[in-house]
PDB file of C-alpha atoms in Angstrom:
ATOM      1  CA  MET A   6     -57.593   8.921  48.004  1.00 83.00           C
ATOM      2  CA  ILE A   7     -57.395   7.524  44.622  1.00 89.00           C
ATOM      3  CA  TYR A   8     -57.279  11.073  43.521  1.00 94.00           C
ATOM      4  CA  LEU A   9     -55.147  12.930  45.361  1.00 97.00           C
ATOM      5  CA  LEU A  10     -52.161  11.326  46.125  1.00 96.00           C
ATOM      6  CA  PRO A  11     -51.483  11.077  41.866  1.00 97.00           C
ATOM      7  CA  ILE A  12     -52.333  14.480  41.733  1.00 97.00           C
ATOM      8  CA  ALA A  13     -50.451  15.462  44.985  1.00 98.00           C
ATOM      9  CA  LEU A  14     -47.285  13.694  43.207  1.00 97.00           C
ATOM     10  CA  LEU A  15     -47.742  15.397  39.810  1.00 98.00           C
ATOM     11  CA  LEU A  16     -48.020  18.951  41.608  1.00 98.00           C
ATOM     12  CA  GLY A  17     -44.794  18.045  43.351  1.00 98.00           C
ATOM     13  CA  LEU A  18     -43.038  16.947  40.181  1.00 98.00           C
ATOM     14  CA  GLY A  19     -43.802  19.712  38.479  1.00 98.00           C
ATOM     15  CA  GLY A  20     -42.522  21.883  41.342  1.00 98.00           C
ATOM     16  CA  LEU A  21     -39.492  20.183  40.916  1.00 98.00           C
ATOM     17  CA  CYS A  22     -39.326  20.770  37.096  1.00 98.00           C
ATOM     18  CA  ALA A  23     -39.362  24.725  37.389  1.00 97.00           C
ATOM     19  CA  PHE A  24     -37.178  24.954  39.776  1.00 95.00           C
ATOM     20  CA  PHE A  25     -34.489  22.636  37.750  1.00 96.00           C
ATOM     21  CA  TRP A  26     -35.801  24.502  34.451  1.00 96.00           C
ATOM     22  CA  ALA A  27     -34.749  27.821  36.953  1.00 94.00           C
ATOM     23  CA  MET A  28     -31.469  26.966  37.970  1.00 92.00           C
ATOM     24  CA  ARG A  29     -30.302  26.450  34.383  1.00 94.00           C
ATOM     25  CA  ASN A  30     -32.158  29.537  32.993  1.00 92.00           C
ATOM     26  CA  GLY A  31     -29.930  31.222  35.908  1.00 86.00           C
ATOM     27  CA  GLN A  32     -32.792  32.730  38.356  1.00 84.00           C
ATOM     28  CA  PHE A  33     -30.859  32.310  40.647  1.00 83.00           C
ATOM     29  CA  GLU A  34     -27.290  33.165  39.623  1.00 85.00           C
ATOM     30  CA  ASP A  35     -27.160  37.243  41.473  1.00 82.00           C
ATOM     31  CA  ILE A  36     -29.769  37.407  43.630  1.00 79.00           C
ATOM     32  CA  GLU A  37     -28.332  40.441  45.399  1.00 82.00           C
ATOM     33  CA  GLY A  38     -26.968  42.261  42.268  1.00 81.00           C
ATOM     34  CA  ASP A  39     -31.036  43.282  41.171  1.00 75.00           C
ATOM     35  CA  ALA A  40     -32.053  44.951  44.517  1.00 76.00           C
ATOM     36  CA  ALA A  41     -28.569  46.514  44.871  1.00 78.00           C
ATOM     37  CA  ARG A  42     -29.457  48.329  41.233  1.00 79.00           C
ATOM     38  CA  ILE A  43     -32.955  49.074  42.464  1.00 77.00           C
ATOM     39  CA  LEU A  44     -31.631  50.832  44.967  1.00 79.00           C
ATOM     40  CA  PHE A  45     -28.324  53.379  43.187  1.00 76.00           C
ATOM     41  CA  ASP A  46     -30.089  53.559  39.594  1.00 61.00           C
ATOM     42  CA  ASP A  47     -32.002  56.864  41.367  1.00 64.00           C
ATOM     43  CA  GLU A  48     -28.874  57.800  42.174  1.00 58.00           C
ATOM     44  CA  ASP A  49     -26.754  57.760  38.994  1.00 61.00           C
ATOM     45  CA  LEU A  50     -30.045  59.702  36.790  1.00 60.00           C
ATOM     46  CA  LYS A  51     -29.576  62.498  40.031  1.00 63.00           C
ATOM     47  CA  GLU A  52     -25.876  62.657  39.752  1.00 64.00           C
ATOM     48  CA  GLY A  53     -26.143  62.449  35.132  1.00 64.00           C
ATOM     49  CA  ARG A  54     -24.238  59.343  34.697  1.00 61.00           C
ATOM     50  CA  GLY A  55     -27.528  57.613  33.753  1.00 53.00           C
ATOM     51  CA  THR A  56     -28.829  59.679  31.530  1.00 52.00           C
ATOM     52  CA  GLY A  57     -26.368  59.878  28.895  1.00 49.00           C
ATOM     53  CA  ALA A  58     -25.175  63.413  29.121  1.00 45.00           C
TER      54      ALA A  58
END
């Protein structure tokens, strides 16, 4: 109990710091845009828009 409580608090604090770091760096700003770009990149390449030709 003496070791587990400080370890749990440090892990929780580390997770909270990582969350705020991710929010400050814009990791959650465009969640749906990345998913849509993955789906439509192949369509652009087939039509010749993504190759620059």
